[in-house]
PDB file of C-alpha atoms in Angstrom:
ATOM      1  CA  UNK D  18     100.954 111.926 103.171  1.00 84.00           C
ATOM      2  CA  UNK D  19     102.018 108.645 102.267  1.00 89.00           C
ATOM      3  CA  UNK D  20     105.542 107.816 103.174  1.00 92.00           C
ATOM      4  CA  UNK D  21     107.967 104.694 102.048  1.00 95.00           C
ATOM      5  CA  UNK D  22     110.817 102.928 103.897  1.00 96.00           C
ATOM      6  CA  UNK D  23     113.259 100.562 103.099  1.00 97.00           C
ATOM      7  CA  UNK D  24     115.623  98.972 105.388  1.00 93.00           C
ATOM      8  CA  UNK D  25     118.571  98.556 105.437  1.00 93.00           C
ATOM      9  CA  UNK D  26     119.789 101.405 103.400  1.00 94.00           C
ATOM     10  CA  UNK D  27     122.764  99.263 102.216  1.00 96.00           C
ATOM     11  CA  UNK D  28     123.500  95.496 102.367  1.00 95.00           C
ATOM     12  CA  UNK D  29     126.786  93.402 101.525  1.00 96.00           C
ATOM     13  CA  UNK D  30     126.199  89.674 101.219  1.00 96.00           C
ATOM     14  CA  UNK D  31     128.518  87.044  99.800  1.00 96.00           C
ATOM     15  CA  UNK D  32     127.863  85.299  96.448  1.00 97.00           C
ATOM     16  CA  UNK D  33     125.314  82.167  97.237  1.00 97.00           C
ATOM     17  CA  UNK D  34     123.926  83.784 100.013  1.00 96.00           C
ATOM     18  CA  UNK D  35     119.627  84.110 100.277  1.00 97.00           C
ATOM     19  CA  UNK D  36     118.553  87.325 101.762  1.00 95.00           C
ATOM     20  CA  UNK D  37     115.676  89.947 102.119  1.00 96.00           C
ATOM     21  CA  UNK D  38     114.865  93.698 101.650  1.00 97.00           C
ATOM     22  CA  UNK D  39     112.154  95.406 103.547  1.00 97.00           C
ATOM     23  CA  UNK D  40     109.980  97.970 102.535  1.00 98.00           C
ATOM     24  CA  UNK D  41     107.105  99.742 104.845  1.00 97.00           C
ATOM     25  CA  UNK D  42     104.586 102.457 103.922  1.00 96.00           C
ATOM     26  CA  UNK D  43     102.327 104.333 105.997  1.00 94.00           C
ATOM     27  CA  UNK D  44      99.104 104.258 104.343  1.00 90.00           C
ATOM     28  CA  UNK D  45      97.596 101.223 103.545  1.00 88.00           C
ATOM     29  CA  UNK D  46      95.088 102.592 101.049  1.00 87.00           C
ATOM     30  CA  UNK D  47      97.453 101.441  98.211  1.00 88.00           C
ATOM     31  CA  UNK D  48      96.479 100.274  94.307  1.00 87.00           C
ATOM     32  CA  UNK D  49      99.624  98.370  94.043  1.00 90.00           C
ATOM     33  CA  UNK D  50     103.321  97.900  94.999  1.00 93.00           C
ATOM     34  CA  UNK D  51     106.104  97.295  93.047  1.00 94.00           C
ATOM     35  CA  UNK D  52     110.074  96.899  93.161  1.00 96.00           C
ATOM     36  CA  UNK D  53     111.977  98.520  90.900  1.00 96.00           C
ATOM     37  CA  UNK D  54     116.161  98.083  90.693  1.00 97.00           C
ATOM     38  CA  UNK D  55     118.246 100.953  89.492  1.00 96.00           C
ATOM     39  CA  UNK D  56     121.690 100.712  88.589  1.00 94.00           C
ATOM     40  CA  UNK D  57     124.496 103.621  88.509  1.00 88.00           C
ATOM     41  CA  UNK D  58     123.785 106.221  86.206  1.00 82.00           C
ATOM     42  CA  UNK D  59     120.583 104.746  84.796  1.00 85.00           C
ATOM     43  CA  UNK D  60     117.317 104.594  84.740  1.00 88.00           C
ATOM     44  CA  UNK D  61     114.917 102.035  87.003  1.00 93.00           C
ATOM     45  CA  UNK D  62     113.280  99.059  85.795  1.00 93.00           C
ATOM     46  CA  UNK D  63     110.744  97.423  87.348  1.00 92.00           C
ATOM     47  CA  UNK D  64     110.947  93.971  88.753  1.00 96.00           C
ATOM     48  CA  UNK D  65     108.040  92.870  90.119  1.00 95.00           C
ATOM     49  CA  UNK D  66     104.393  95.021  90.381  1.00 92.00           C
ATOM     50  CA  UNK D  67     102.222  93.266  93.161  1.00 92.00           C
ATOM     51  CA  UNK D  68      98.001  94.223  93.411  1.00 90.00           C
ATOM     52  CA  UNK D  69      96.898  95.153  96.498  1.00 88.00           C
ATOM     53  CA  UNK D  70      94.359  92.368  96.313  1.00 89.00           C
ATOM     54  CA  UNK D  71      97.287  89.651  95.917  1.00 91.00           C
ATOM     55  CA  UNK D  72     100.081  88.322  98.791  1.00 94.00           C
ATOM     56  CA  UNK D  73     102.787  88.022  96.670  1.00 95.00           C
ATOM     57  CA  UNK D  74     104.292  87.883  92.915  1.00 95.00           C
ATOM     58  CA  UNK D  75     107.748  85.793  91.521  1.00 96.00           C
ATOM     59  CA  UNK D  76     109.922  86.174  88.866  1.00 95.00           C
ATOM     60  CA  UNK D  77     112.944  84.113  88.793  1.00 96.00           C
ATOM     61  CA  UNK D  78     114.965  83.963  92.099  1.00 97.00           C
ATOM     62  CA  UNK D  79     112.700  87.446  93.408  1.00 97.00           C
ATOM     63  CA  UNK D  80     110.118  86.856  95.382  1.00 98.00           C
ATOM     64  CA  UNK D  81     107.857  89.918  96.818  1.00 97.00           C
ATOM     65  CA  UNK D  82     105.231  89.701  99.116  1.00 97.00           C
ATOM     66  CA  UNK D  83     102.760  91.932 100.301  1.00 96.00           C
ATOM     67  CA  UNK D  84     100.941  92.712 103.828  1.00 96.00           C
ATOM     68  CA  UNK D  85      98.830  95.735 103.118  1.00 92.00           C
ATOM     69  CA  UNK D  86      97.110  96.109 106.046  1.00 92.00           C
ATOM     70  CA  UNK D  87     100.458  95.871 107.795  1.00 94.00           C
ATOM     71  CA  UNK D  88     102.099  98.677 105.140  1.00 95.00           C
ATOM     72  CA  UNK D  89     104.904  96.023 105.001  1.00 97.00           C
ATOM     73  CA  UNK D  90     106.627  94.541 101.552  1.00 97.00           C
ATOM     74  CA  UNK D  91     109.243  92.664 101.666  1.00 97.00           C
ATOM     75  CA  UNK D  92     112.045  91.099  98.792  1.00 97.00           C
ATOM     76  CA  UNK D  93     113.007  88.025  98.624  1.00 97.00           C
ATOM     77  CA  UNK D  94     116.581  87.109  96.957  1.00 97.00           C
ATOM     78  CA  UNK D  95     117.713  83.675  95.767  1.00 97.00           C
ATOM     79  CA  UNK D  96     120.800  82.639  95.758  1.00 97.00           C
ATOM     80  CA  UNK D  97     122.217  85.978  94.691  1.00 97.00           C
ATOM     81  CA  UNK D  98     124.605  86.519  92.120  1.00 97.00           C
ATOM     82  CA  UNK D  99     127.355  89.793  91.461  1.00 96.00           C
ATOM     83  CA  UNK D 100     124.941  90.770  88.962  1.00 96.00           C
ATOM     84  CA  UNK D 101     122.190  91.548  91.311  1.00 97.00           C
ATOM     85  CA  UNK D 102     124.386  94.476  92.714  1.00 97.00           C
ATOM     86  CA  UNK D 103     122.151  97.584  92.412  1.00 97.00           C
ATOM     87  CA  UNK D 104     120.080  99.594  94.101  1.00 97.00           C
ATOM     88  CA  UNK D 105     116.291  98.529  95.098  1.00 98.00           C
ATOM     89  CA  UNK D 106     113.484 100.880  95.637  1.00 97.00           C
ATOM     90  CA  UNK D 107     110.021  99.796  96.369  1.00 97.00           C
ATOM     91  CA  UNK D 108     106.736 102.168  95.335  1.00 94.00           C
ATOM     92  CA  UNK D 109     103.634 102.598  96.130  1.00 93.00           C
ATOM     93  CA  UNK D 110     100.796 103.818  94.282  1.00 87.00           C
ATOM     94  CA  UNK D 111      98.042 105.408  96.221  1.00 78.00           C
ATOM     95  CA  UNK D 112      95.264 108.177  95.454  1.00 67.00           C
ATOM     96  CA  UNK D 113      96.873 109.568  92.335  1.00 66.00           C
ATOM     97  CA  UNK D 114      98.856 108.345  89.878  1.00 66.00           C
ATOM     98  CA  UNK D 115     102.442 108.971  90.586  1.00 76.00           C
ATOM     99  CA  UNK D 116     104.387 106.773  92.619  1.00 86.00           C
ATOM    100  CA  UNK D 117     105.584 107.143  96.114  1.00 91.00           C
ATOM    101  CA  UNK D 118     109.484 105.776  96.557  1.00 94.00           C
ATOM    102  CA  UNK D 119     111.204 104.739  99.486  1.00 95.00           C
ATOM    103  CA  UNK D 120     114.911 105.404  99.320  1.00 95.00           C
ATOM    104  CA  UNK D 121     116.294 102.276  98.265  1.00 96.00           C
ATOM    105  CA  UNK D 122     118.916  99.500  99.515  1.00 97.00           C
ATOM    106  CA  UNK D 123     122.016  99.750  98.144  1.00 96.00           C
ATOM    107  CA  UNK D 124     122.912  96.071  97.475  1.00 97.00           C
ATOM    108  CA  UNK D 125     126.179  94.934  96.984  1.00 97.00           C
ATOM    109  CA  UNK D 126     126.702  90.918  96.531  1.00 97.00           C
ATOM    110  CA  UNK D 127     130.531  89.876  97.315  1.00 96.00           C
ATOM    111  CA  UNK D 128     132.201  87.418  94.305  1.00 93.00           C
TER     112      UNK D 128
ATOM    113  CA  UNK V  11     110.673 100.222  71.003  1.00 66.00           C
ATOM    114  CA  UNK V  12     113.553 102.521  71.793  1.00 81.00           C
ATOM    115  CA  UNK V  13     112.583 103.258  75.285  1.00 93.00           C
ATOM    116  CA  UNK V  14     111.752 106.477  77.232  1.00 96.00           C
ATOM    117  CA  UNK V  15     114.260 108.966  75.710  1.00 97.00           C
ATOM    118  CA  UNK V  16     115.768 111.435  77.875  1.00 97.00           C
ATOM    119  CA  UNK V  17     117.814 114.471  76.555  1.00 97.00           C
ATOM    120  CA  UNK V  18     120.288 115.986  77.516  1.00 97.00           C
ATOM    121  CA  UNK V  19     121.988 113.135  79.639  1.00 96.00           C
ATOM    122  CA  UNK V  20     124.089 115.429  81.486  1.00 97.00           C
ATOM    123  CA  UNK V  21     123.942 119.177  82.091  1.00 97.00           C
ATOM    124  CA  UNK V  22     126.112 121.714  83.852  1.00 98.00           C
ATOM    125  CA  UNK V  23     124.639 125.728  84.282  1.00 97.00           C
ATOM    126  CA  UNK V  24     125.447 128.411  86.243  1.00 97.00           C
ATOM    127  CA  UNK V  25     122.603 129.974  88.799  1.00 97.00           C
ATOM    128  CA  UNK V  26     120.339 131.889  87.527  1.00 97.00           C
ATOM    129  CA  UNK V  27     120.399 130.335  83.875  1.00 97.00           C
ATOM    130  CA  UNK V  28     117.729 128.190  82.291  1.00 97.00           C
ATOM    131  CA  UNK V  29     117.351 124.925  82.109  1.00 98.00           C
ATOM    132  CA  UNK V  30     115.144 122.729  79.768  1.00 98.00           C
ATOM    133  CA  UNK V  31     115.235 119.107  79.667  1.00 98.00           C
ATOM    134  CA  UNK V  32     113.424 116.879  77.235  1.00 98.00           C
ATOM    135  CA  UNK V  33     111.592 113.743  77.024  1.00 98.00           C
ATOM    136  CA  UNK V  34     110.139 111.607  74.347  1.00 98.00           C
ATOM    137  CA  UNK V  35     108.023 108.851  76.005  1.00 97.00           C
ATOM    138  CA  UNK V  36     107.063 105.258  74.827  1.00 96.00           C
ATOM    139  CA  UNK V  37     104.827 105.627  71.862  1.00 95.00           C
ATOM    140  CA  UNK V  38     100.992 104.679  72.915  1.00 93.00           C
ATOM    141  CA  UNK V  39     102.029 105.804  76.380  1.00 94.00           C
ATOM    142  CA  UNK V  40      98.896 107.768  77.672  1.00 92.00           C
ATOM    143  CA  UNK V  41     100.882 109.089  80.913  1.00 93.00           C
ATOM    144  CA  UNK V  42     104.243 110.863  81.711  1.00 95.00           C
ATOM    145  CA  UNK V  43     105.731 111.860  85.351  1.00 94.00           C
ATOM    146  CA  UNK V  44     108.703 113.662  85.926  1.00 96.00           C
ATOM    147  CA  UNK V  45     110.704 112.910  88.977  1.00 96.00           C
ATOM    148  CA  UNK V  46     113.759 114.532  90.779  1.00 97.00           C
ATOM    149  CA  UNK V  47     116.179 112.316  92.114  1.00 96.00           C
ATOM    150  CA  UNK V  48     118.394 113.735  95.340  1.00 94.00           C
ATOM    151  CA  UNK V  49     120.452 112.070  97.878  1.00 90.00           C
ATOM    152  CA  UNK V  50     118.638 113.601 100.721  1.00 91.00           C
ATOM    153  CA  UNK V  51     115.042 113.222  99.296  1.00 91.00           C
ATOM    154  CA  UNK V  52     114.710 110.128  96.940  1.00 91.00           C
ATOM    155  CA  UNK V  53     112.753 109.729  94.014  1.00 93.00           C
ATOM    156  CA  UNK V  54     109.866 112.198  94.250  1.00 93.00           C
ATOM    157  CA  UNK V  55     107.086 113.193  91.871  1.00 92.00           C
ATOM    158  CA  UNK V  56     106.913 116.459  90.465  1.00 95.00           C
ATOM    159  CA  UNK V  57     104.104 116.294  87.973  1.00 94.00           C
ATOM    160  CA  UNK V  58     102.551 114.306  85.805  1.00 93.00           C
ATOM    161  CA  UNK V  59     100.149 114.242  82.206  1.00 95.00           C
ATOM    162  CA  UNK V  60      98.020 112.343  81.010  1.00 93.00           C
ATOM    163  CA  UNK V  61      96.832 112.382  77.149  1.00 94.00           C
ATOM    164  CA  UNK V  62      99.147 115.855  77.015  1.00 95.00           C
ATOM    165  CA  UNK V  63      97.344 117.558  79.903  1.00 95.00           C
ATOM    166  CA  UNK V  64      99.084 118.360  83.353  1.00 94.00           C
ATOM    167  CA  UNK V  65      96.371 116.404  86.097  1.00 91.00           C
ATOM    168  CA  UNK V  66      98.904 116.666  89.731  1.00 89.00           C
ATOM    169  CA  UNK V  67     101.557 119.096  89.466  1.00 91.00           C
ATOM    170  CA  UNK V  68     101.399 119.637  93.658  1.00 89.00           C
ATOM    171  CA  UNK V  69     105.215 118.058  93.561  1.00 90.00           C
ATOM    172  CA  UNK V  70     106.684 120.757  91.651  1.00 94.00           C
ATOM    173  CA  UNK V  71     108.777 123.167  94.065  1.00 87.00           C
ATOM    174  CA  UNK V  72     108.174 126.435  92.905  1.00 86.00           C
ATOM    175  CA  UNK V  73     107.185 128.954  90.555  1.00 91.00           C
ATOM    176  CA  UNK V  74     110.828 128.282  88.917  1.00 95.00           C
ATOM    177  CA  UNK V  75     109.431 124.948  87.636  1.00 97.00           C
ATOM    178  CA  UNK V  76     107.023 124.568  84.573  1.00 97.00           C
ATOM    179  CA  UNK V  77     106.316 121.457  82.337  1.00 97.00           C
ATOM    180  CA  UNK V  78     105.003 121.268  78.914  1.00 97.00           C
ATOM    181  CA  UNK V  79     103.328 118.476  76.859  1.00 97.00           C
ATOM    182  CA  UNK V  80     102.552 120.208  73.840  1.00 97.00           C
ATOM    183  CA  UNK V  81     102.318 116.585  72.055  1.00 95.00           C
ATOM    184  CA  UNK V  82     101.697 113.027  72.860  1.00 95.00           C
ATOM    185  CA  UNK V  83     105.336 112.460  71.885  1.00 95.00           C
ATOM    186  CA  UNK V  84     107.256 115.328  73.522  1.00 96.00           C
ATOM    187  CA  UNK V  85     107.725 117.016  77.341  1.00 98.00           C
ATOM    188  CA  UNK V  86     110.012 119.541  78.708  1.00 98.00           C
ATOM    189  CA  UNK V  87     110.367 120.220  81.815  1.00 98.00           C
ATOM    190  CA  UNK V  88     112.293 123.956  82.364  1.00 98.00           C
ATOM    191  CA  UNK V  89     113.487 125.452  85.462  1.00 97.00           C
ATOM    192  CA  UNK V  90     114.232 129.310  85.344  1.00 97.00           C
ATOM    193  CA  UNK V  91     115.891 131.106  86.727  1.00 96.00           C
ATOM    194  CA  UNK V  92     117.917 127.414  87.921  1.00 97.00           C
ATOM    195  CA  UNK V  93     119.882 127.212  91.285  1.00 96.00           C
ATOM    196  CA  UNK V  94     122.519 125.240  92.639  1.00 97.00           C
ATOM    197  CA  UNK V  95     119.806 123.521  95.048  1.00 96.00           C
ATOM    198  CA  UNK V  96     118.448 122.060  92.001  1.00 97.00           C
ATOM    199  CA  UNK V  97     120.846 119.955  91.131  1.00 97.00           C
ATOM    200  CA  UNK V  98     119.564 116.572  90.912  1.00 97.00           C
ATOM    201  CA  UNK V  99     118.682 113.523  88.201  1.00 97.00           C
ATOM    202  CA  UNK V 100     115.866 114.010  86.476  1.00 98.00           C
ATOM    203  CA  UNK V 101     113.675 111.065  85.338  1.00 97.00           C
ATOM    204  CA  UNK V 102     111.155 111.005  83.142  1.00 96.00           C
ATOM    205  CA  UNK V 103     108.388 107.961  82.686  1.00 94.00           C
ATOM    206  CA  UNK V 104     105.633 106.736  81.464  1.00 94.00           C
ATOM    207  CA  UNK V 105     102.964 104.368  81.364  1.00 91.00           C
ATOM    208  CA  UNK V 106      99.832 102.544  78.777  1.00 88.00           C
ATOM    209  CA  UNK V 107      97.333 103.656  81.822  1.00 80.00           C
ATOM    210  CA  UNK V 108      97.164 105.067  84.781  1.00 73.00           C
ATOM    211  CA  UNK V 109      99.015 103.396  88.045  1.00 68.00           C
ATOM    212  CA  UNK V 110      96.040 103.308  90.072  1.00 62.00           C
ATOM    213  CA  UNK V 111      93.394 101.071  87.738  1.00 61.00           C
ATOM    214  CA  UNK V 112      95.911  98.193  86.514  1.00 62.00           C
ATOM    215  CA  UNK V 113      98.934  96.386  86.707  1.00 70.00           C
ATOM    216  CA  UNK V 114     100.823  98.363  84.145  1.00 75.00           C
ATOM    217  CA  UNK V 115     104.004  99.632  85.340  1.00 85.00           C
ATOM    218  CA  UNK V 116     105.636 102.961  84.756  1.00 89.00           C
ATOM    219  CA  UNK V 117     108.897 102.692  82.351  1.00 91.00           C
ATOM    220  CA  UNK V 118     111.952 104.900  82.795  1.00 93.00           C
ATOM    221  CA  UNK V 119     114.022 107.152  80.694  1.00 95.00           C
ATOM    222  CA  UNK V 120     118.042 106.624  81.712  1.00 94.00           C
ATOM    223  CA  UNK V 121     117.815 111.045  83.626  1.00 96.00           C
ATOM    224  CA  UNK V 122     119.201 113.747  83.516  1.00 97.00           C
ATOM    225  CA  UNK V 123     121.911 114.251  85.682  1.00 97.00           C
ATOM    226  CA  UNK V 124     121.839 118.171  86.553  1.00 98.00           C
ATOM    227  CA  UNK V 125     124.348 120.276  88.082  1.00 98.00           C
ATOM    228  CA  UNK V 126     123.783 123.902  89.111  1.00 98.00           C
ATOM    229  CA  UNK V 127     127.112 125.984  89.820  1.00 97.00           C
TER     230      UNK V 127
END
């Protein structure tokens, strides 16, 4: 059974500051990965939706890369801003449809 | 579009009541997943349609738990009799195609936050 990670769980960064998340999944039989934000008490919306045949996708200041046959993802944030607060939870899509989520990083950028 | 629409937002039962929660998905949307959304367990599939028919309903807990697609443009998802370890968020989604075969993305409703007393 496929199985997602994310770490850290939470993060608090100043304003300015350049930083990662990480994601890791067990089975590297994957159709895609993707990063999805959620903020508090709504729904998630994804950010960024990488193939497993590409290394990486951008959009914006988010950068997220992918090493499938290392199960590892990781997120890439520019210059981060109090807006980018949220919660981030990469997915994986393997045999079946539905997606597999890791937990999430609570993110938390300082003014 | 108006979005996945998720009703209600918020619901409080006692045990042993039922529960239905509703979704109206993106119009042209072939697919729709529930998920339940815990502290202790994530995000997690519980089932999911595709052109109104169930195909992978292995996340659903138990017995307690049905779905229902009865058109491309409605789903309820009903838990009876409901229990306080059910509380959770419930999201619905969906998608143009299926995850696996492009690099369409799944769109979320804003849940249903559910508390069992």
């Amino acid at each position: 059974k496929q199985e997602v990670t994310q770490i850290p769980a939470a993060l608090s960064v100043p304003e300015g500051e350049n930083l990662v998340l990480n994601c890791s999944f067990t089975d590297s039989a994957i159709y895609n990965l993707q990063w999805f934000r959620q903020d508090p008490g709504k729904g998630l919306t994804s950010l960024l939706l990488i193939q497993s045949s590409q290394r990486e996708q951008t959009s914006g200041r988010l950068n997220a890369s992918l090493d499938k046959s290392s199960g590892r993802s990781t997120l890439y944030i520019a210059a981060s801003q109090p807006g980018d607060s949220a919660t981030y939870l990469c997915a994986v899509v393997g045999g079946a449809d539905g997606l597999t989520f890791g937990k999430g990083t609570h993110l938390i950028i300082q003014p | 579009d108006a979005g996945v629409i998720q009703s209600p937002r918020h619901e409080v039962t006692e045990m042993g009541q039922e529960v239905t929660l509703r979704c109206k998905p993106i119009s042209g949307h072939d697919y729709l997943f529930w998920y339940r959304q815990t502290m202790m367990r994530g995000l997690e599939l519980l089932i999911y349609f595709n052109n109104n028919v169930p195909i992978d309903d292995s996340g659903m807990p138990e017995d307690r738990f049905s779905a229902k697609m009865p058109n491309a443009s409605f789903s309820t998802l009903k838990i009876q009799p409901s229990e306080p370890r059910d509380s959770a968020v419930y999201f619905c989604a969906s998608s143009l195609t299926g995850q696996g075969t492009s690099t369409d993305t799944q769109y979320f409703g804003p849940g249903t936050r559910l508390t069992v007393l």
